[in-house]
Coordinates of C-alpha atoms and ligand atoms in Angstrom, one line a residue:
X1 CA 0.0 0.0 0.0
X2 CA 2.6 2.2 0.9
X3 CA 5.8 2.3 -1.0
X4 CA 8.9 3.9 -1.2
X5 CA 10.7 4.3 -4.5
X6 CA 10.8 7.8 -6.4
X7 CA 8.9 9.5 -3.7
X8 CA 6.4 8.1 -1.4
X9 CA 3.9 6.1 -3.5
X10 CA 0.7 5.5 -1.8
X11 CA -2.6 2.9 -3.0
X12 CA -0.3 1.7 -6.7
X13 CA 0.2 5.7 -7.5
X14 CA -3.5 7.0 -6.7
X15 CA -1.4 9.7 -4.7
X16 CA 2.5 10.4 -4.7
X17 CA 4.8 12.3 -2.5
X18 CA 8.1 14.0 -3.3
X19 CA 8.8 12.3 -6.5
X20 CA 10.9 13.8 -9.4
X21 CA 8.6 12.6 -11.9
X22 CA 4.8 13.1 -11.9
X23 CA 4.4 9.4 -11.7
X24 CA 1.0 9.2 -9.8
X25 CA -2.7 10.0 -10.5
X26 CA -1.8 12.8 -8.4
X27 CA 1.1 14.2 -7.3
X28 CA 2.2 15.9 -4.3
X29 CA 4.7 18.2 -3.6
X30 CA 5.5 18.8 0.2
X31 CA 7.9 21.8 -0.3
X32 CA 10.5 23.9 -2.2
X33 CA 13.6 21.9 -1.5
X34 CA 15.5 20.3 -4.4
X35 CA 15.6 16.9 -3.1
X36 CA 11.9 17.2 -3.5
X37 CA 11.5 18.7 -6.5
X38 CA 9.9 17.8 -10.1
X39 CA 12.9 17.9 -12.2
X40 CA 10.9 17.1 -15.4
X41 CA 7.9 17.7 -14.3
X42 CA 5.1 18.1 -17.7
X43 CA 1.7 16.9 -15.3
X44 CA 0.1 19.4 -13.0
X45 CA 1.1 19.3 -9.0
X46 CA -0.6 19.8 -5.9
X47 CA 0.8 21.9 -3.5
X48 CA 0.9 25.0 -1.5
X49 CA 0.6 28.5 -3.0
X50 CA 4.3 29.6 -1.4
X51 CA 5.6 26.3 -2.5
X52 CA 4.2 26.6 -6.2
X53 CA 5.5 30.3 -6.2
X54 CA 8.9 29.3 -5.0
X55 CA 9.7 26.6 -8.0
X56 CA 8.1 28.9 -10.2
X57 CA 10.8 31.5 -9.1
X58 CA 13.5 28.8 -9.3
X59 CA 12.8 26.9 -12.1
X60 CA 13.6 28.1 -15.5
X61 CA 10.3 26.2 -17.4
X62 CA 7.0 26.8 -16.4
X63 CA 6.0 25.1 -13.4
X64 CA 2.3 24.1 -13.2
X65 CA 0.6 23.8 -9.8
X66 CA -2.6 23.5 -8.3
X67 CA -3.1 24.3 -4.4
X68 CA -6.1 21.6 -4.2
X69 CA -7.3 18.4 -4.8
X70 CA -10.4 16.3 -4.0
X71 CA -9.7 14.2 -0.8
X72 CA -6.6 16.0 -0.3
X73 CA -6.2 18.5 2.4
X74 CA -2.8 20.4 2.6
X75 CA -1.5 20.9 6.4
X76 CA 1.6 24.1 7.0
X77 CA 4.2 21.4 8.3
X78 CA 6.9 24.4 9.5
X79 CA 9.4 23.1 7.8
X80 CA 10.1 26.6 5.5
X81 CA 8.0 28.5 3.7
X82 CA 4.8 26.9 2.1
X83 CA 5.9 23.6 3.2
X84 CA 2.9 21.3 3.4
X85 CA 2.3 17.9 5.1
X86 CA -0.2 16.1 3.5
X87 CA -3.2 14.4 4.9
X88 CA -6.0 12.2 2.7
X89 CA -7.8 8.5 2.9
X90 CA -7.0 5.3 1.8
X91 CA -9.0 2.1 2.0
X92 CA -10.6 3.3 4.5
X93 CA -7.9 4.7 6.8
X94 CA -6.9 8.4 7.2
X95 CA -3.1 9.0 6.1
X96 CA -1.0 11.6 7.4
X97 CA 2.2 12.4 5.4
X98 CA 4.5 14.9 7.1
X99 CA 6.8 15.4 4.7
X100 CA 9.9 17.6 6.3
X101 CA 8.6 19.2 9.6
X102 CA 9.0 21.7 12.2
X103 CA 6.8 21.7 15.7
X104 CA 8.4 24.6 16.7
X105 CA 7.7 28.2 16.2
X106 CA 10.9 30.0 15.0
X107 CA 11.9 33.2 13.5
X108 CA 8.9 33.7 10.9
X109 CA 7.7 30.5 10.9
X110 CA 4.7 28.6 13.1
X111 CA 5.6 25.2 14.3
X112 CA 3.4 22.4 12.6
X113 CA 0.4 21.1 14.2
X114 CA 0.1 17.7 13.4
X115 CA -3.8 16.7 13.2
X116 CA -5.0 12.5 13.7
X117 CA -4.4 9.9 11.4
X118 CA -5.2 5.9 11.0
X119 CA -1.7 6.0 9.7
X120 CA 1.1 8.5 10.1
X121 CA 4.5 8.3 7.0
X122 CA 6.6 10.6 8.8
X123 CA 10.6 11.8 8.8
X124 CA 12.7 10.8 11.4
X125 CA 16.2 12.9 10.6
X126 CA 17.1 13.4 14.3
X127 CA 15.4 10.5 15.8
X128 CA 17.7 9.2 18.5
X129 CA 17.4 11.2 21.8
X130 CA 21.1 12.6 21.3
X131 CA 19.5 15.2 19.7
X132 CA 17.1 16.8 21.9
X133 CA 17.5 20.8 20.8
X134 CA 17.5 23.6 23.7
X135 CA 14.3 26.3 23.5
X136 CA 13.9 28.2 20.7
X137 CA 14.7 31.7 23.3
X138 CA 17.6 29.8 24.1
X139 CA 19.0 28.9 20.5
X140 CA 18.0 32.6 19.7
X141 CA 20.1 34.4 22.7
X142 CA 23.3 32.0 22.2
X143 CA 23.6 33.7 18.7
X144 CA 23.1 37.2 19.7
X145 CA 25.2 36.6 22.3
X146 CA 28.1 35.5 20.2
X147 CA 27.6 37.8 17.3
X148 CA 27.7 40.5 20.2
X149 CA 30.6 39.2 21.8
X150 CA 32.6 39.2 18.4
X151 CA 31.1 42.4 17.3
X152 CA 35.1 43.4 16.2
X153 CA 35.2 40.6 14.2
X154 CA 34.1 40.3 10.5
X155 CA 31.5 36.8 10.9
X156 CA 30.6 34.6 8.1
X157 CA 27.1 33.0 8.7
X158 CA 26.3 29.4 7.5
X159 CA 22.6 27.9 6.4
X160 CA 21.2 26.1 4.1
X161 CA 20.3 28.6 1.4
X162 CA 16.3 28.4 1.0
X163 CA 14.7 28.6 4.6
X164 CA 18.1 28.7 6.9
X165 CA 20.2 31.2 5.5
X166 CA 16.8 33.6 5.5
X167 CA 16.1 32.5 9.5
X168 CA 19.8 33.6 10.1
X169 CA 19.1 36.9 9.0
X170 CA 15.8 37.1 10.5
X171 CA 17.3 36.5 13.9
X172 CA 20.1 38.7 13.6
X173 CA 18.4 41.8 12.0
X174 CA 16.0 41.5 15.2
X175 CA 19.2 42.5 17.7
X176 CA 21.7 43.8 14.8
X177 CA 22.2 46.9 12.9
X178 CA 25.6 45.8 11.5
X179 CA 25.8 45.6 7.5
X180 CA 24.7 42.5 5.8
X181 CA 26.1 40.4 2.7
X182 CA 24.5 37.6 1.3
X183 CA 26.6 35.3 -1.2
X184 CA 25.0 34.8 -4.5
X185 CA 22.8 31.4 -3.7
X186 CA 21.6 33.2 -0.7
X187 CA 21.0 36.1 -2.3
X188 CA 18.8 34.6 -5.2
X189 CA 16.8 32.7 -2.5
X190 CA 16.4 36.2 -0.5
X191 CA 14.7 37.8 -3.5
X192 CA 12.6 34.8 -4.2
X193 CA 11.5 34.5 -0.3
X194 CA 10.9 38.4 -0.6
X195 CA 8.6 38.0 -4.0
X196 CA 6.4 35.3 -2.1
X197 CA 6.2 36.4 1.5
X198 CA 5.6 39.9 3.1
X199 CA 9.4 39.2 4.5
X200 CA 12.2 41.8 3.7
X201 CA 16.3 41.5 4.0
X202 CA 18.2 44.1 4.4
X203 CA 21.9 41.9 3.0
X204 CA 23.5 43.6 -0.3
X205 CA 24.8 41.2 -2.9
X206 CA 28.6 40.1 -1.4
X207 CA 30.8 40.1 -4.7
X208 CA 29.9 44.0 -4.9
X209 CA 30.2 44.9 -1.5
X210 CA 33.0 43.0 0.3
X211 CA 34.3 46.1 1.3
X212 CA 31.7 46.0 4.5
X213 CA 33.6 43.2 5.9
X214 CA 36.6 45.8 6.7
X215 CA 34.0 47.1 8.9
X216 CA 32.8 43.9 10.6
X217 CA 29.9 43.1 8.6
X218 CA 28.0 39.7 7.8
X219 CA 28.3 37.4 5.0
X220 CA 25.7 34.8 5.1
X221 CA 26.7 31.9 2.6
X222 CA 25.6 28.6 1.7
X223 CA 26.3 25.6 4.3
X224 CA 27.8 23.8 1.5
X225 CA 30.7 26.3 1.2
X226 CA 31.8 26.0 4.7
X227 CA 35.6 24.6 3.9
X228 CA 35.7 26.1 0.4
X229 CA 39.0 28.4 -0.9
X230 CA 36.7 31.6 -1.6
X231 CA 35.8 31.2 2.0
X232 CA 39.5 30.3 3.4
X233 CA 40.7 33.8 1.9
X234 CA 38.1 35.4 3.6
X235 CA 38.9 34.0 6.8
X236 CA 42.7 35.1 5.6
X237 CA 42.3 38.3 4.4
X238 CA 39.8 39.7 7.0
X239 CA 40.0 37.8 9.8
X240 CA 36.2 36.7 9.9
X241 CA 34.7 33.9 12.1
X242 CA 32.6 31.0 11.0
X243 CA 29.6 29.9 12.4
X244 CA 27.2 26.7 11.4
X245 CA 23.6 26.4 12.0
X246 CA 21.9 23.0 12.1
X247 CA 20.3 20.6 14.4
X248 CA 23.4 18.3 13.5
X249 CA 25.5 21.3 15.9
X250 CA 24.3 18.9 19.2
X251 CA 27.3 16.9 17.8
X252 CA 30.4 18.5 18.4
X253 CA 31.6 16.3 15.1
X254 CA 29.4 19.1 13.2
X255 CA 31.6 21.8 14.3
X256 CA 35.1 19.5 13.3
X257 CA 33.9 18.6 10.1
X258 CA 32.4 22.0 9.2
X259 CA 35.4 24.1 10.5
X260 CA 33.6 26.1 12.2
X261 CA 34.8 28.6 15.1
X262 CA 31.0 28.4 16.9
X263 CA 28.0 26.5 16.1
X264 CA 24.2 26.8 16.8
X265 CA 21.5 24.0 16.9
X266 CA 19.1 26.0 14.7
X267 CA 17.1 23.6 13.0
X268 CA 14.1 22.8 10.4
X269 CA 13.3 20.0 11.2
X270 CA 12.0 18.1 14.9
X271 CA 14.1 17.0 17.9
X272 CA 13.4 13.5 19.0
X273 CA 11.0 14.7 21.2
X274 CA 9.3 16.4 18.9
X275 CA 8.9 13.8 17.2
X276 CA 7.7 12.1 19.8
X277 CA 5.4 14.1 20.9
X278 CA 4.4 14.8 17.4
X279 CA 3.3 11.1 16.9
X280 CA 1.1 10.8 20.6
X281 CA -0.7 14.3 18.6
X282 CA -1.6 11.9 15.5
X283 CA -2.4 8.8 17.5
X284 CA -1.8 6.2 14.7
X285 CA -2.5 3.1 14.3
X286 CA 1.1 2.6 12.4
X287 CA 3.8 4.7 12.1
X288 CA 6.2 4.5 9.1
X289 CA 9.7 6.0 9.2
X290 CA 11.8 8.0 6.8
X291 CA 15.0 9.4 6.5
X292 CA 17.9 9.7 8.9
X293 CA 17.5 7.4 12.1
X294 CA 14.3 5.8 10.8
X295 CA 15.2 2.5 12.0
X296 CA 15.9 3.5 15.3
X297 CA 13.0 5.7 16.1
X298 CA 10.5 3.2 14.8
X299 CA 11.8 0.5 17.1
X300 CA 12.1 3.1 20.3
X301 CA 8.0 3.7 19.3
X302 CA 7.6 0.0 19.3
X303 CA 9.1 -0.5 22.5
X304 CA 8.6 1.9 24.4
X305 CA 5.3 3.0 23.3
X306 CA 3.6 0.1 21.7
X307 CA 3.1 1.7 18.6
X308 CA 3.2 -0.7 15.4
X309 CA 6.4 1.2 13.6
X310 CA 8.7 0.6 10.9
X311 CA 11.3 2.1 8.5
X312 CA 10.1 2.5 5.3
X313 CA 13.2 1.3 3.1
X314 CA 13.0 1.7 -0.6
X315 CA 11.2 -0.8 -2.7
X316 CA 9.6 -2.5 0.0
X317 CA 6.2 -2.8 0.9
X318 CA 3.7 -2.4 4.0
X319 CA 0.7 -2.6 5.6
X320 CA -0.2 -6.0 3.5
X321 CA 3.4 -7.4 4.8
X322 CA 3.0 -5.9 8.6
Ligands
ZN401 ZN1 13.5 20.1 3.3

């Protein structure tokens, strides 16, 4: 019933999740992240208005979209902007697809409130209680305090380029008046937040304006570039600090392999006990796990809750095989 192959495939393709082809009678997009995007996509979507306006800003082609569908209700999963779980029936049973989700409010975003379900497909990227994240006012006041703290030093600011980087800024335009840069990928994904949201950031383009790192301004730049030589020279040339921000940062491997001077457990996504206490909110009857420590949350659920969990692992099947 439930299968995972390109995207989540649900009922033999009567709906599918996150898949790169429009593969399914319909199809599901959950938000604007690459790894869930329709690379070659020529069928109509379904997903949220932010979402749809997003890959229409990124993609080069048209991208069709429509925000509804019969028996389809779209649920703000606070993972970034427009991101959508996905809830709908099968055979019967209510399904609840999270997609990639936040329960916490942060910066400009409202946690997800996770509604009932028969059967809840959900991820699971931090789901070992290692990572259990410290209050948002917590997270929030370590990074002002640090940014203050090294307020003579130029700072280079590291996020994931749709939904992080712009969560960075948010935070530190709150406390900050010191001048902004945003590295090109950031940059792009600021004007394309700005054209679909009410949101405004105040960072100039970086290659025109490295000048404002003389006077200890803020580059935001993609996580990606973290160890890369434009970066290095920066570090060289102007003395700047790095920081990271991720949920990954409870691990102090995160700040090794990132060389990173400081790092911050910002994240998109739940802690484990988010998770936790995201699936006692749905009350399933089954629980199926994706991504990260799938395996290991689903069988914590089983034991320790009684929950009937599993992984969902690529090419296999479920419900029928339970
Ligand atoms: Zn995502």
């Amino acid at each position: 019933m439930i299968r995972k192959k390109d995207g989540i495939h649900f009922n033999k393709g009567e709906v599918v999740a996150d898949s790169r082809k429009a593969s399914g009678d319909l199809n599901v997009v959950t938000h604007a992240h690459f790894d869930h995007m329709h690379q070659e996509s020529s069928n109509e979507v379904i997903c949220s208005e932010k979402t749809g306006k997003l890959f229409q800003a990124r993609l080069e082609e048209k991208f069709k979209y429509s925000t509804e569908a019969e028996g389809l209700e779209l649920i703000d999963s606070g993972h970034i902007l427009g991101s959508s779980a996905v809830k709908f029936e099968m055979k019967g049973e209510t399904v609840l697809y999270t997609g990639d989700a936040s329960t916490r409010d942060r910066a400009y975003l409202e946690g997800f409130n996770p509604p009932e379900a028969d059967v809840l497909v959900m991820e699971t990227t931090y789901g070992i209680p290692n990572y259990r994240f410290p209050p948002q006012e917590k997270v929030e006041k370590n990074i002002r305090a640090w940014i203050e703290e090294n307020r003579d030093s130029p700072l280079i600011l590291f996020g994931y380029s749709l939904g992080k980087a712009q969560k960075i800024q948010y935070i530190v335009e709150k406390f900050s008046d010191r001048p902004l840069i945003a590295h090109g990928s950031v940059k792009e994904m600021n004007d394309v937040v700005e054209e679909v949201s009410n949101l405004e950031f105040s960072a100039r383009p970086y290659g025109e304006n490295k000048e404002v790192l003389e006077d200890n301004g803020i580059l935001i730049a993609p996580s990606r570039s973290s160890q890369a030589d434009w970066v290095e020279k920066v570090v060289d040339e102007y003395g700047a600090l790095k920081a990271g921000f991720s949920g990954w940062a409870v691990s102090d491997s995160f700040k090794y392999r990132g060389g990173y001077d400081e790092t911050f457990v910002l994240s998109d996504h739940c802690d484990f006990d988010e998770l936790v206490e995201m699936v006692e909110k749905v009350d399933p009857e089954k629980v199926y796990t994706l991504h990260g420590f799938d395996e290991a949350f689903a069988s914590y659920l089983k034991k320790e809750h009684g929950v009937d969990a599993r992984a969902l692992k690529r090419n296999q099947t479920s419900l029928s095989d339970f």
